[in-house]
XYZ file of C-alpha atoms in Angstrom:
413
model
C 122.273 108.132 135.301
C 119.470 110.558 136.178
C 118.755 111.146 132.399
C 118.563 107.306 131.830
C 116.197 106.908 134.763
C 114.112 109.767 133.319
C 113.870 108.202 130.064
C 112.748 104.931 131.627
C 110.184 106.332 133.903
C 108.775 109.147 131.646
C 105.145 109.568 130.706
C 105.913 112.077 127.975
C 104.222 110.261 124.890
C 106.546 111.920 122.401
C 109.610 110.659 124.195
C 108.041 107.249 124.507
C 107.384 107.307 120.731
C 111.071 107.881 120.185
C 112.153 104.978 122.232
C 109.666 102.753 120.637
C 110.748 103.924 117.171
C 114.185 102.843 118.073
C 112.858 99.317 119.084
C 110.856 98.763 115.778
C 113.758 99.991 113.470
C 116.080 97.691 115.354
C 113.766 94.899 114.712
C 113.249 95.814 111.175
C 117.256 95.811 110.610
C 117.518 92.434 112.401
C 114.798 90.927 110.320
C 116.332 92.214 107.011
C 119.647 90.857 108.001
C 118.140 87.342 108.669
C 116.469 87.505 105.194
C 119.708 88.494 103.559
C 121.413 85.400 105.112
C 118.549 83.144 103.662
C 118.934 84.854 100.256
C 122.620 84.388 100.225
C 122.339 80.732 101.131
C 119.956 80.173 98.353
C 122.002 81.857 95.552
C 124.017 78.501 95.117
C 123.296 74.853 95.745
C 124.517 73.089 98.694
C 125.824 74.650 101.879
C 127.779 77.962 101.576
C 126.943 79.984 104.660
C 124.860 78.022 107.125
C 123.629 74.539 107.454
C 120.102 73.335 106.995
C 119.114 73.656 110.702
C 120.216 77.264 110.740
C 118.232 77.912 107.635
C 115.078 76.911 109.595
C 116.098 78.880 112.660
C 116.820 81.945 110.511
C 113.423 81.833 108.831
C 111.788 81.535 112.218
C 113.779 84.407 113.698
C 113.009 86.510 110.739
C 109.410 86.036 111.108
C 109.444 86.676 114.862
C 111.571 89.875 114.336
C 109.523 91.298 111.290
C 105.937 90.378 112.283
C 105.898 90.582 116.141
C 108.677 93.169 116.934
C 108.349 95.353 113.875
C 105.021 95.164 111.894
C 102.367 94.665 114.744
C 103.881 97.447 117.028
C 104.913 99.999 114.450
C 101.772 101.965 113.816
C 99.915 101.856 117.228
C 103.237 102.188 119.346
C 104.964 104.681 117.342
C 102.559 106.783 115.259
C 99.837 106.378 117.707
C 101.924 107.300 120.667
C 103.117 110.499 118.822
C 99.985 112.031 117.235
C 96.858 110.508 118.667
C 96.331 112.885 121.655
C 96.713 115.929 119.469
C 94.639 114.517 116.615
C 91.810 113.933 119.194
C 92.160 117.545 120.774
C 93.429 116.055 124.109
C 96.565 117.179 126.020
C 97.761 113.600 126.702
C 96.556 110.018 126.758
C 93.645 109.093 129.138
C 96.339 106.986 131.050
C 99.736 108.352 130.719
C 101.288 105.893 133.183
C 99.847 102.959 131.006
C 101.597 104.458 128.087
C 104.968 103.856 129.984
C 103.830 100.409 131.049
C 103.250 99.674 127.290
C 106.764 100.766 126.472
C 108.257 98.621 129.311
C 106.355 95.567 128.286
C 107.419 96.003 124.635
C 111.142 96.301 125.598
C 110.698 93.237 127.875
C 109.293 91.246 125.142
C 112.133 92.440 122.533
C 114.692 91.122 125.133
C 113.076 87.816 125.608
C 112.485 87.206 121.813
C 116.152 88.253 121.266
C 117.374 85.650 123.710
C 115.214 83.051 122.140
C 116.775 83.776 118.740
C 120.308 83.688 120.125
C 119.519 80.389 121.814
C 118.931 78.669 118.501
C 116.848 75.649 118.168
C 113.943 77.509 116.939
C 113.577 75.594 113.659
C 109.801 75.051 113.256
C 107.053 75.586 110.712
C 105.599 78.930 110.654
C 102.066 78.127 111.677
C 102.785 74.895 113.684
C 103.842 74.629 117.419
C 107.541 74.311 117.891
C 109.079 70.735 118.350
C 110.670 70.222 121.607
C 114.064 68.555 122.654
C 116.340 69.122 125.375
C 118.271 71.816 123.546
C 115.208 73.894 122.508
C 113.507 74.064 126.104
C 114.681 77.490 127.067
C 114.587 79.261 123.651
C 110.992 78.270 123.213
C 110.226 79.297 126.787
C 111.775 82.798 126.141
C 109.892 82.986 122.742
C 106.449 82.034 124.471
C 107.004 84.494 127.228
C 108.047 87.273 124.942
C 104.867 86.706 122.794
C 102.896 87.010 125.954
C 104.553 90.152 127.093
C 104.097 91.620 123.710
C 100.360 90.691 123.700
C 100.151 92.612 127.081
C 101.823 95.532 125.629
C 99.487 95.747 122.694
C 96.485 95.341 124.850
C 97.629 98.292 127.083
C 98.155 100.375 123.936
C 94.783 99.642 122.495
C 92.917 100.326 125.905
C 94.714 103.645 126.026
C 93.953 104.641 122.614
C 90.312 103.638 122.839
C 89.843 105.549 126.250
C 91.696 108.668 124.765
C 89.430 108.703 121.668
C 86.249 107.966 123.415
C 86.668 109.943 126.693
C 89.357 112.556 126.309
C 87.912 114.024 123.158
C 86.653 117.537 123.878
C 82.923 118.028 124.286
C 82.479 120.238 121.121
C 84.458 117.608 119.010
C 81.983 115.236 117.312
C 83.288 111.775 116.752
C 81.386 111.392 113.188
C 83.377 114.636 112.252
C 86.616 113.201 113.352
C 89.596 113.146 110.917
C 90.008 109.829 109.030
C 93.193 109.180 111.035
C 91.141 109.113 114.257
C 88.745 106.623 112.801
C 91.659 104.507 111.579
C 93.318 104.548 115.074
C 89.839 103.833 116.673
C 89.007 100.789 114.269
C 92.778 99.578 114.534
C 92.557 99.740 118.366
C 89.432 97.766 118.494
C 90.871 94.975 116.363
C 94.211 95.343 118.375
C 92.641 94.500 121.586
C 91.367 91.165 120.368
C 94.504 90.339 118.709
C 96.601 91.133 121.561
C 94.362 89.113 123.680
C 94.906 86.165 121.443
C 98.544 86.635 121.249
C 98.886 86.847 125.020
C 96.913 83.655 125.366
C 98.979 81.875 122.741
C 102.091 82.781 124.578
C 101.085 81.800 128.094
C 99.540 78.553 126.662
C 102.697 77.640 124.898
C 104.885 78.512 127.838
C 102.773 76.305 130.080
C 102.703 73.472 127.883
C 106.493 73.576 127.617
C 107.337 74.305 131.140
C 104.810 71.685 132.609
C 103.161 68.362 131.556
C 100.225 70.068 130.254
C 98.845 69.099 126.803
C 97.236 72.153 124.873
C 98.628 72.004 121.390
C 100.190 68.563 121.128
C 99.874 65.089 122.323
C 96.920 62.894 122.360
C 95.063 65.095 124.715
C 95.695 68.296 122.633
C 94.110 69.588 119.564
C 96.696 69.533 116.724
C 95.034 72.487 114.937
C 94.557 74.767 117.967
C 97.947 76.606 117.709
C 97.295 77.013 113.883
C 93.838 78.373 114.180
C 94.949 80.768 116.897
C 98.121 81.689 115.087
C 96.238 82.381 111.906
C 93.621 84.524 113.535
C 96.569 86.603 114.938
C 98.054 86.970 111.373
C 94.885 87.694 109.548
C 93.396 90.176 111.971
C 96.851 91.707 112.594
C 96.839 92.987 109.159
C 93.990 95.260 110.051
C 95.970 96.460 113.181
C 98.708 97.652 110.798
C 96.598 98.656 107.748
C 93.739 100.680 109.286
C 96.030 103.367 110.987
C 98.228 103.372 107.916
C 95.341 104.275 105.700
C 94.357 106.988 108.130
C 97.891 108.287 108.070
C 97.713 108.295 104.213
C 94.463 110.152 104.149
C 95.996 112.852 106.498
C 99.058 113.246 104.173
C 97.225 113.181 100.955
C 94.525 115.728 101.988
C 97.411 118.118 103.376
C 99.461 117.979 100.261
C 96.345 118.215 97.990
C 95.018 121.255 100.132
C 91.385 119.716 100.219
C 89.320 117.696 102.374
C 89.481 113.854 102.085
C 87.006 112.558 99.491
C 84.245 110.341 100.408
C 83.249 112.087 103.700
C 81.797 109.731 106.366
C 81.979 106.761 104.008
C 85.718 106.443 105.005
C 84.709 105.953 108.654
C 82.115 103.354 107.635
C 84.631 101.524 105.339
C 87.087 101.530 108.065
C 84.784 100.132 110.596
C 83.420 97.466 108.189
C 87.030 96.442 107.322
C 87.803 96.237 110.968
C 84.746 93.849 111.570
C 85.547 91.643 108.484
C 89.196 91.304 109.388
C 88.030 89.336 112.445
C 86.041 86.624 110.438
C 88.351 85.663 107.518
C 90.910 83.613 109.160
C 90.868 79.876 108.682
C 91.857 79.721 104.945
C 95.214 78.307 106.094
C 93.350 75.071 106.920
C 91.972 74.739 103.471
C 94.164 71.747 102.709
C 93.827 70.165 106.179
C 90.331 68.711 105.952
C 88.366 71.572 107.487
C 84.678 71.595 106.982
C 83.352 72.977 103.603
C 81.083 75.328 105.416
C 83.835 76.886 107.302
C 86.026 77.379 104.086
C 83.068 79.021 102.255
C 82.322 81.369 105.112
C 85.931 82.346 105.514
C 86.223 82.698 101.676
C 83.215 84.905 101.546
C 84.357 87.175 104.417
C 87.759 87.595 102.786
C 86.278 88.576 99.446
C 83.819 90.891 101.051
C 86.488 92.719 102.924
C 87.973 93.982 99.469
C 84.748 96.071 99.086
C 85.511 98.530 101.884
C 89.239 98.444 101.053
C 88.444 99.370 97.556
C 86.283 102.386 98.679
C 89.149 103.545 100.779
C 91.693 103.361 97.991
C 89.354 104.924 95.696
C 88.704 107.869 98.045
C 92.321 108.190 98.719
C 93.088 108.715 95.099
C 90.187 110.838 94.361
C 91.364 113.213 97.130
C 94.185 114.042 94.617
C 91.840 115.024 91.827
C 91.392 118.729 91.437
C 93.631 119.586 94.400
C 96.767 121.887 94.393
C 99.072 118.840 94.729
C 102.398 119.312 96.288
C 104.794 116.354 95.551
C 106.375 115.872 99.040
C 108.425 112.966 100.476
C 105.421 112.177 102.701
C 103.134 112.076 99.777
C 105.428 109.700 97.774
C 105.429 107.400 100.683
C 101.654 107.546 100.876
C 101.380 106.558 97.141
C 103.712 103.676 97.951
C 101.265 102.492 100.452
C 98.460 102.485 97.870
C 100.567 100.526 95.525
C 101.383 97.815 98.371
C 97.835 97.531 99.208
C 96.652 97.285 95.808
C 99.059 94.409 94.861
C 98.302 92.821 98.335
C 94.605 93.093 97.670
C 94.519 91.747 94.130
C 96.808 88.783 95.236
C 94.405 88.131 98.074
C 91.632 87.431 95.615
C 93.473 84.362 94.400
C 94.149 83.103 97.992
C 90.494 83.799 99.096
C 88.910 82.096 96.250
C 88.777 78.328 97.142
C 89.547 76.888 93.748
C 92.826 78.756 93.467
C 93.587 79.045 97.157
C 93.833 75.308 97.509
C 96.993 75.444 95.302
C 98.489 78.584 96.479
C 98.234 78.238 100.346
C 101.808 77.900 101.867
C 103.381 78.747 98.570
C 105.734 81.551 97.659
C 102.687 83.334 96.240
C 101.180 83.312 99.810
C 104.282 84.444 101.292
C 104.695 87.329 98.687
C 100.946 88.345 99.568
C 101.656 88.582 103.398
C 104.699 90.517 102.680
C 102.949 93.159 100.697
C 99.962 93.471 102.792
C 101.559 93.264 106.392
C 105.198 94.379 105.604
C 104.271 96.917 102.928
C 101.620 98.433 105.194
C 103.814 98.742 108.168
C 106.758 100.149 106.237
C 104.909 102.586 103.965
C 102.622 103.589 106.869
C 105.531 104.089 109.306
C 107.698 106.183 106.781
C 104.768 108.279 105.794
C 104.012 109.272 109.285
C 107.578 109.814 110.115
C 108.367 112.099 107.108
C 105.177 113.850 107.794
C 105.623 114.511 111.583
C 109.444 114.337 111.753
C 109.872 118.077 112.533
C 107.388 117.730 115.423
C 108.942 114.373 116.350
C 112.711 115.387 116.324
C 112.707 119.186 116.047
C 114.332 119.327 112.734
C 113.514 118.812 109.152
C 114.305 115.912 106.836
C 116.297 115.956 103.750
C 114.032 115.826 100.740
C 116.505 114.331 98.261
C 117.245 111.268 100.514
C 113.592 110.938 101.236
C 112.778 110.819 97.468
C 115.405 108.480 96.879
C 114.140 106.215 99.571
C 110.604 106.424 98.188
C 111.862 105.356 94.821
C 113.816 102.420 96.089
C 110.872 101.293 98.141
C 108.534 101.487 95.169
Protein backbone atom coordinates (compact mmCIF):
# COMPACT_ATOMS: atom_id res chain seq x y z
CA UNK A 1 0.00 0.00 0.00
CA UNK A 2 2.79 2.40 0.85
CA UNK A 3 4.48 1.59 -2.46
CA UNK A 4 1.25 2.32 -4.34
CA UNK A 5 0.82 5.61 -2.49
CA UNK A 6 4.41 6.57 -3.25
CA UNK A 7 3.85 5.96 -6.95
CA UNK A 8 0.68 8.10 -6.87
CA UNK A 9 2.25 10.99 -4.91
CA UNK A 10 5.74 10.92 -6.44
CA UNK A 11 7.43 13.96 -7.97
CA UNK A 12 10.25 11.90 -9.52
CA UNK A 13 9.98 12.79 -13.21
CA UNK A 14 11.41 9.42 -14.35
CA UNK A 15 8.86 7.47 -12.30
CA UNK A 16 6.08 9.75 -13.60
CA UNK A 17 7.26 9.12 -17.17
CA UNK A 18 7.01 5.36 -16.58
CA UNK A 19 3.39 5.62 -15.43
CA UNK A 20 2.50 7.89 -18.34
CA UNK A 21 4.17 5.45 -20.73
CA UNK A 22 1.82 2.76 -19.43
CA UNK A 23 -1.15 5.02 -20.12
CA UNK A 24 -0.20 5.90 -23.71
CA UNK A 25 0.74 2.29 -24.56
CA UNK A 26 -2.61 1.08 -23.17
CA UNK A 27 -4.38 3.70 -25.33
CA UNK A 28 -2.39 2.55 -28.38
CA UNK A 29 -3.35 -1.09 -27.79
CA UNK A 30 -7.02 -0.16 -27.28
CA UNK A 31 -7.11 1.99 -30.42
CA UNK A 32 -5.47 -0.71 -32.53
CA UNK A 33 -7.94 -3.32 -31.27
CA UNK A 34 -10.86 -1.09 -32.23
CA UNK A 35 -9.31 -0.57 -35.66
CA UNK A 36 -9.00 -4.34 -36.12
CA UNK A 37 -12.71 -4.71 -35.32
CA UNK A 38 -13.53 -2.17 -38.04
CA UNK A 39 -11.26 -3.86 -40.58
CA UNK A 40 -12.61 -7.32 -39.80
CA UNK A 41 -16.19 -6.10 -40.26
CA UNK A 42 -15.33 -4.58 -43.64
CA UNK A 43 -13.78 -7.80 -44.98
CA UNK A 44 -17.18 -9.08 -46.07
CA UNK A 45 -20.52 -7.57 -47.01
CA UNK A 46 -23.34 -7.44 -44.49
CA UNK A 47 -23.05 -7.79 -40.74
CA UNK A 48 -20.44 -10.27 -39.56
CA UNK A 49 -19.13 -9.04 -36.17
CA UNK A 50 -20.93 -5.88 -35.06
CA UNK A 51 -24.01 -3.97 -36.18
CA UNK A 52 -24.02 -0.61 -37.97
CA UNK A 53 -24.46 1.37 -34.73
CA UNK A 54 -21.45 -0.31 -33.15
CA UNK A 55 -19.38 0.46 -36.26
CA UNK A 56 -19.84 4.20 -35.70
CA UNK A 57 -19.18 3.86 -31.99
CA UNK A 58 -16.02 1.84 -32.62
CA UNK A 59 -14.76 4.48 -35.04
CA UNK A 60 -15.36 7.28 -32.51
CA UNK A 61 -13.74 5.29 -29.70
CA UNK A 62 -10.79 4.45 -31.97
CA UNK A 63 -10.22 8.15 -32.64
CA UNK A 64 -10.62 9.15 -28.98
CA UNK A 65 -8.07 6.55 -27.88
CA UNK A 66 -5.44 7.12 -30.54
CA UNK A 67 -5.62 10.90 -30.99
CA UNK A 68 -6.32 12.16 -27.48
CA UNK A 69 -5.03 9.44 -25.17
CA UNK A 70 -2.03 8.35 -27.27
CA UNK A 71 -0.80 10.76 -29.95
CA UNK A 72 -1.13 14.13 -28.21
CA UNK A 73 0.31 13.05 -24.80
CA UNK A 74 2.98 10.65 -26.13
CA UNK A 75 5.86 13.05 -26.74
CA UNK A 76 5.37 15.76 -24.08
CA UNK A 77 4.17 13.51 -21.25
CA UNK A 78 6.54 10.57 -21.77
CA UNK A 79 9.69 11.71 -23.58
CA UNK A 80 9.45 15.26 -22.23
CA UNK A 81 8.98 14.08 -18.64
CA UNK A 82 11.93 11.71 -18.99
CA UNK A 83 14.67 13.80 -20.59
CA UNK A 84 13.79 17.50 -20.65
CA UNK A 85 15.46 18.51 -17.33
CA UNK A 86 18.74 16.79 -18.20
CA UNK A 87 18.74 18.18 -21.75
CA UNK A 88 18.31 21.69 -20.35
CA UNK A 89 20.94 21.15 -17.66
CA UNK A 90 18.51 21.34 -14.73
CA UNK A 91 18.18 18.86 -11.86
CA UNK A 92 14.39 18.68 -12.15
CA UNK A 93 11.39 20.45 -13.61
CA UNK A 94 10.68 23.99 -12.47
CA UNK A 95 7.50 22.75 -10.74
CA UNK A 96 7.88 19.08 -9.74
CA UNK A 97 4.45 19.03 -8.05
CA UNK A 98 2.86 20.30 -11.28
CA UNK A 99 4.38 17.32 -13.05
CA UNK A 100 2.53 15.03 -10.63
CA UNK A 101 -0.72 16.96 -11.21
CA UNK A 102 -0.21 16.49 -14.95
CA UNK A 103 -0.06 12.73 -14.43
CA UNK A 104 -3.12 12.67 -12.17
CA UNK A 105 -5.20 14.73 -14.62
CA UNK A 106 -4.15 12.47 -17.49
CA UNK A 107 -5.13 9.32 -15.61
CA UNK A 108 -8.48 10.88 -14.65
CA UNK A 109 -9.16 11.80 -18.29
CA UNK A 110 -8.20 8.24 -19.33
CA UNK A 111 -10.77 6.85 -16.89
CA UNK A 112 -13.56 9.18 -18.03
CA UNK A 113 -12.95 8.55 -21.74
CA UNK A 114 -12.84 4.79 -21.09
CA UNK A 115 -16.21 5.03 -19.30
CA UNK A 116 -17.60 6.96 -22.27
CA UNK A 117 -16.43 4.23 -24.66
CA UNK A 118 -17.92 1.48 -22.47
CA UNK A 119 -21.21 3.39 -22.29
CA UNK A 120 -21.69 3.13 -26.06
CA UNK A 121 -24.00 5.51 -27.90
CA UNK A 122 -20.93 7.47 -29.10
CA UNK A 123 -21.78 7.15 -32.80
CA UNK A 124 -21.02 10.56 -34.33
CA UNK A 125 -19.21 12.23 -37.19
CA UNK A 126 -15.52 12.88 -36.53
CA UNK A 127 -15.62 16.69 -36.68
CA UNK A 128 -19.26 17.26 -35.66
CA UNK A 129 -20.80 17.51 -32.18
CA UNK A 130 -22.41 14.27 -31.00
CA UNK A 131 -26.14 13.88 -31.35
CA UNK A 132 -28.02 13.46 -28.10
CA UNK A 133 -30.75 11.12 -26.96
CA UNK A 134 -31.65 9.59 -23.63
CA UNK A 135 -29.15 6.74 -24.05
CA UNK A 136 -26.16 8.92 -24.93
CA UNK A 137 -26.35 11.61 -22.22
CA UNK A 138 -23.90 10.19 -19.70
CA UNK A 139 -21.36 8.79 -22.23
CA UNK A 140 -21.17 12.22 -23.91
CA UNK A 141 -20.82 13.92 -20.52
CA UNK A 142 -18.00 11.53 -19.59
CA UNK A 143 -16.24 12.14 -22.91
CA UNK A 144 -16.60 15.93 -22.57
CA UNK A 145 -15.27 15.90 -19.00
CA UNK A 146 -12.42 13.62 -20.06
CA UNK A 147 -11.39 15.96 -22.90
CA UNK A 148 -11.53 18.92 -20.50
CA UNK A 149 -9.25 17.20 -17.98
CA UNK A 150 -6.90 16.10 -20.75
CA UNK A 151 -6.66 19.73 -21.90
CA UNK A 152 -5.79 20.78 -18.35
CA UNK A 153 -3.16 18.03 -18.15
CA UNK A 154 -1.51 19.12 -21.39
CA UNK A 155 -1.64 22.78 -20.26
CA UNK A 156 0.16 21.91 -17.00
CA UNK A 157 2.77 19.95 -18.97
CA UNK A 158 3.33 22.85 -21.39
CA UNK A 159 3.68 25.44 -18.62
CA UNK A 160 6.14 23.24 -16.75
CA UNK A 161 8.21 22.63 -19.88
CA UNK A 162 8.32 26.33 -20.80
CA UNK A 163 9.30 27.33 -17.25
CA UNK A 164 11.99 24.65 -17.08
CA UNK A 165 13.57 25.64 -20.40
CA UNK A 166 13.41 29.40 -19.87
CA UNK A 167 14.03 29.68 -16.11
CA UNK A 168 15.84 26.56 -14.88
CA UNK A 169 18.48 26.64 -17.60
CA UNK A 170 21.96 27.29 -16.11
CA UNK A 171 23.32 30.82 -16.52
CA UNK A 172 26.22 29.64 -18.68
CA UNK A 173 23.88 27.82 -21.08
CA UNK A 174 22.84 29.95 -24.05
CA UNK A 175 19.40 29.23 -25.49
CA UNK A 176 20.49 29.81 -29.14
CA UNK A 177 23.16 27.15 -28.61
CA UNK A 178 20.75 24.66 -27.01
CA UNK A 179 20.32 21.20 -28.62
CA UNK A 180 17.74 20.81 -31.36
CA UNK A 181 15.70 18.62 -29.01
CA UNK A 182 15.34 21.50 -26.53
CA UNK A 183 14.14 23.78 -29.33
CA UNK A 184 11.70 21.10 -30.46
CA UNK A 185 10.35 20.80 -26.91
CA UNK A 186 10.18 24.59 -26.55
CA UNK A 187 8.31 25.14 -29.84
CA UNK A 188 6.06 22.15 -29.18
CA UNK A 189 5.22 23.37 -25.65
CA UNK A 190 4.24 26.82 -26.96
CA UNK A 191 1.80 25.28 -29.45
CA UNK A 192 0.70 22.73 -26.86
CA UNK A 193 -0.37 25.48 -24.48
CA UNK A 194 -2.76 26.91 -27.09
CA UNK A 195 -4.01 23.50 -28.18
CA UNK A 196 -4.64 22.42 -24.60
CA UNK A 197 -6.59 25.63 -23.93
CA UNK A 198 -8.77 24.96 -26.97
CA UNK A 199 -9.24 21.31 -25.95
CA UNK A 200 -10.20 22.20 -22.37
CA UNK A 201 -12.62 24.83 -23.71
CA UNK A 202 -14.16 22.36 -26.15
CA UNK A 203 -14.67 19.80 -23.39
CA UNK A 204 -16.25 22.18 -20.88
CA UNK A 205 -18.51 23.85 -23.49
CA UNK A 206 -19.73 20.47 -24.71
CA UNK A 207 -20.29 19.34 -21.12
CA UNK A 208 -22.29 22.47 -20.23
CA UNK A 209 -24.39 22.25 -23.38
CA UNK A 210 -25.28 18.62 -22.75
CA UNK A 211 -25.80 19.03 -18.98
CA UNK A 212 -27.87 22.24 -19.17
CA UNK A 213 -30.19 24.01 -21.60
CA UNK A 214 -27.36 26.16 -23.00
CA UNK A 215 -26.89 26.24 -26.78
CA UNK A 216 -23.30 26.61 -27.92
CA UNK A 217 -22.76 24.17 -30.79
CA UNK A 218 -26.30 23.25 -31.78
CA UNK A 219 -29.81 24.63 -31.92
CA UNK A 220 -31.01 27.89 -33.43
CA UNK A 221 -28.95 30.02 -31.03
CA UNK A 222 -25.74 28.08 -31.56
CA UNK A 223 -23.12 28.24 -34.29
CA UNK A 224 -23.30 25.01 -36.34
CA UNK A 225 -19.65 25.35 -37.37
CA UNK A 226 -18.22 26.36 -33.98
CA UNK A 227 -17.47 22.79 -32.91
CA UNK A 228 -15.92 21.95 -36.26
CA UNK A 229 -13.71 25.06 -36.32
CA UNK A 230 -12.45 24.45 -32.78
CA UNK A 231 -11.97 20.74 -33.36
CA UNK A 232 -10.13 21.34 -36.63
CA UNK A 233 -7.76 23.79 -34.92
CA UNK A 234 -7.01 21.20 -32.22
CA UNK A 235 -6.23 18.53 -34.83
CA UNK A 236 -4.21 20.77 -37.14
CA UNK A 237 -2.10 22.44 -34.45
CA UNK A 238 -1.98 19.17 -32.50
CA UNK A 239 0.17 17.72 -35.27
CA UNK A 240 2.85 20.25 -34.31
CA UNK A 241 2.59 19.23 -30.64
CA UNK A 242 3.63 15.72 -31.69
CA UNK A 243 5.84 16.55 -34.64
CA UNK A 244 8.18 19.22 -33.22
CA UNK A 245 9.48 17.19 -30.22
CA UNK A 246 9.66 14.08 -32.43
CA UNK A 247 11.92 15.91 -34.89
CA UNK A 248 14.07 17.05 -31.96
CA UNK A 249 14.42 13.45 -30.77
CA UNK A 250 15.34 12.35 -34.29
CA UNK A 251 18.09 15.01 -34.49
CA UNK A 252 19.49 13.87 -31.13
CA UNK A 253 19.60 10.23 -32.25
CA UNK A 254 20.92 10.84 -35.77
CA UNK A 255 23.69 13.16 -34.48
CA UNK A 256 24.72 10.62 -31.83
CA UNK A 257 24.94 7.65 -34.18
CA UNK A 258 26.55 9.72 -36.96
CA UNK A 259 29.14 11.00 -34.47
CA UNK A 260 28.86 14.60 -35.71
CA UNK A 261 26.98 17.78 -34.90
CA UNK A 262 23.52 18.25 -36.48
CA UNK A 263 23.70 19.86 -39.90
CA UNK A 264 22.12 23.27 -40.37
CA UNK A 265 23.18 24.91 -37.09
CA UNK A 266 20.75 27.59 -35.94
CA UNK A 267 18.56 27.13 -39.02
CA UNK A 268 17.00 24.15 -37.23
CA UNK A 269 15.81 26.34 -34.35
CA UNK A 270 14.45 28.91 -36.81
CA UNK A 271 12.66 26.22 -38.80
CA UNK A 272 11.11 24.71 -35.67
CA UNK A 273 9.87 28.12 -34.54
CA UNK A 274 8.48 28.91 -38.00
CA UNK A 275 6.72 25.55 -38.17
CA UNK A 276 5.18 26.18 -34.75
CA UNK A 277 3.81 29.57 -35.82
CA UNK A 278 2.50 28.35 -39.16
CA UNK A 279 0.78 25.36 -37.56
CA UNK A 280 -1.55 27.79 -35.76
CA UNK A 281 -2.91 29.37 -38.94
CA UNK A 282 -3.50 26.53 -41.39
CA UNK A 283 -6.68 25.10 -39.88
CA UNK A 284 -10.03 25.66 -41.55
CA UNK A 285 -9.48 23.65 -44.72
CA UNK A 286 -12.06 21.11 -43.51
CA UNK A 287 -14.68 23.83 -44.18
CA UNK A 288 -13.70 23.97 -47.86
CA UNK A 289 -16.96 22.38 -49.01
CA UNK A 290 -19.16 24.02 -46.36
CA UNK A 291 -19.51 27.49 -47.87
CA UNK A 292 -16.57 29.19 -46.12
CA UNK A 293 -15.32 32.47 -47.58
CA UNK A 294 -12.82 32.35 -50.43
CA UNK A 295 -10.41 34.63 -48.55
CA UNK A 296 -10.37 32.28 -45.55
CA UNK A 297 -9.71 29.26 -47.75
CA UNK A 298 -6.92 31.00 -49.69
CA UNK A 299 -5.26 32.11 -46.45
CA UNK A 300 -5.50 28.64 -44.88
CA UNK A 301 -4.18 27.05 -48.08
CA UNK A 302 -1.25 29.46 -48.33
CA UNK A 303 -0.23 29.00 -44.69
CA UNK A 304 -0.44 25.21 -44.96
CA UNK A 305 1.69 25.18 -48.11
CA UNK A 306 4.18 27.62 -46.55
CA UNK A 307 4.61 25.29 -43.56
CA UNK A 308 6.19 22.75 -45.91
CA UNK A 309 9.22 25.05 -46.33
CA UNK A 310 10.58 24.79 -42.74
CA UNK A 311 9.52 21.13 -42.65
CA UNK A 312 11.63 20.47 -45.75
CA UNK A 313 14.60 22.34 -44.22
CA UNK A 314 14.41 20.18 -41.11
CA UNK A 315 14.22 16.92 -43.06
CA UNK A 316 17.09 18.01 -45.30
CA UNK A 317 19.29 18.88 -42.30
CA UNK A 318 18.33 15.61 -40.62
CA UNK A 319 19.49 13.57 -43.60
CA UNK A 320 22.53 15.81 -44.19
CA UNK A 321 23.70 14.97 -40.67
CA UNK A 322 24.24 11.39 -41.85
CA UNK A 323 26.50 12.48 -44.73
CA UNK A 324 30.18 12.13 -43.89
CA UNK A 325 29.58 10.72 -40.45
CA UNK A 326 30.74 7.44 -38.93
CA UNK A 327 27.21 6.03 -38.99
CA UNK A 328 26.28 3.22 -36.60
CA UNK A 329 23.08 1.44 -37.63
CA UNK A 330 21.33 1.20 -34.28
CA UNK A 331 17.68 0.42 -33.54
CA UNK A 332 17.05 4.01 -32.44
CA UNK A 333 18.51 5.29 -35.73
CA UNK A 334 16.26 2.95 -37.74
CA UNK A 335 13.20 4.30 -35.94
CA UNK A 336 14.40 7.87 -36.53
CA UNK A 337 14.63 7.10 -40.27
CA UNK A 338 11.11 5.67 -40.07
CA UNK A 339 10.03 9.08 -38.81
CA UNK A 340 11.62 10.68 -41.88
CA UNK A 341 9.64 8.32 -44.12
CA UNK A 342 6.35 9.05 -42.35
CA UNK A 343 6.86 12.80 -42.46
CA UNK A 344 7.83 12.73 -46.12
CA UNK A 345 4.69 10.82 -47.12
CA UNK A 346 2.54 12.95 -44.80
CA UNK A 347 4.00 16.17 -46.18
CA UNK A 348 3.63 15.17 -49.83
CA UNK A 349 0.03 14.08 -49.30
CA UNK A 350 -0.58 17.39 -47.52
CA UNK A 351 0.28 19.21 -50.75
CA UNK A 352 -2.84 17.79 -52.40
CA UNK A 353 -5.07 18.57 -49.40
CA UNK A 354 -3.78 22.14 -48.98
CA UNK A 355 -4.16 22.94 -52.70
CA UNK A 356 -7.75 24.11 -53.07
CA UNK A 357 -8.40 22.61 -56.51
CA UNK A 358 -7.57 19.08 -55.33
CA UNK A 359 -8.44 19.53 -51.65
CA UNK A 360 -12.09 20.18 -52.55
CA UNK A 361 -12.33 16.57 -53.78
CA UNK A 362 -10.10 14.95 -51.15
CA UNK A 363 -11.42 16.50 -47.92
CA UNK A 364 -13.08 13.82 -45.80
CA UNK A 365 -11.91 10.99 -48.06
CA UNK A 366 -9.74 7.97 -47.26
CA UNK A 367 -6.83 10.00 -48.70
CA UNK A 368 -7.44 12.63 -45.99
CA UNK A 369 -7.64 9.91 -43.34
CA UNK A 370 -4.39 8.32 -44.54
CA UNK A 371 -2.65 11.72 -44.47
CA UNK A 372 -3.69 12.22 -40.84
CA UNK A 373 -2.54 8.72 -39.89
CA UNK A 374 0.89 9.24 -41.45
CA UNK A 375 1.42 12.73 -40.04
CA UNK A 376 -0.13 12.42 -36.56
CA UNK A 377 -0.01 8.68 -35.88
CA UNK A 378 3.30 8.12 -37.64
CA UNK A 379 4.99 11.02 -35.83
CA UNK A 380 3.72 9.83 -32.44
CA UNK A 381 4.67 6.17 -32.91
CA UNK A 382 8.05 6.76 -34.57
CA UNK A 383 8.99 9.62 -32.24
CA UNK A 384 8.03 7.65 -29.12
CA UNK A 385 9.79 4.43 -30.18
CA UNK A 386 12.91 6.37 -31.23
CA UNK A 387 13.11 8.05 -27.84
CA UNK A 388 12.39 4.87 -25.92
CA UNK A 389 15.08 2.84 -27.70
CA UNK A 390 17.57 5.68 -27.29
CA UNK A 391 16.94 6.34 -23.58
CA UNK A 392 15.68 2.91 -22.47
CA UNK A 393 18.79 2.03 -20.37
CA UNK A 394 18.29 5.25 -18.41
CA UNK A 395 14.53 4.77 -18.37
CA UNK A 396 14.40 1.18 -17.10
CA UNK A 397 17.99 0.39 -16.10
CA UNK A 398 18.48 -2.33 -18.72
CA UNK A 399 19.36 -2.65 -22.39
CA UNK A 400 16.96 -3.52 -25.19
CA UNK A 401 17.27 -6.51 -27.49
CA UNK A 402 18.61 -5.33 -30.82
CA UNK A 403 17.13 -8.16 -32.90
CA UNK A 404 13.56 -7.50 -31.76
CA UNK A 405 14.08 -3.76 -32.16
CA UNK A 406 15.28 -4.15 -35.75
CA UNK A 407 12.35 -6.43 -36.53
CA UNK A 408 9.95 -3.89 -35.06
CA UNK A 409 11.48 -1.05 -37.10
CA UNK A 410 11.18 -3.15 -40.27
CA UNK A 411 7.54 -4.02 -39.59
CA UNK A 412 6.73 -0.39 -38.82
CA UNK A 413 8.32 0.67 -42.09
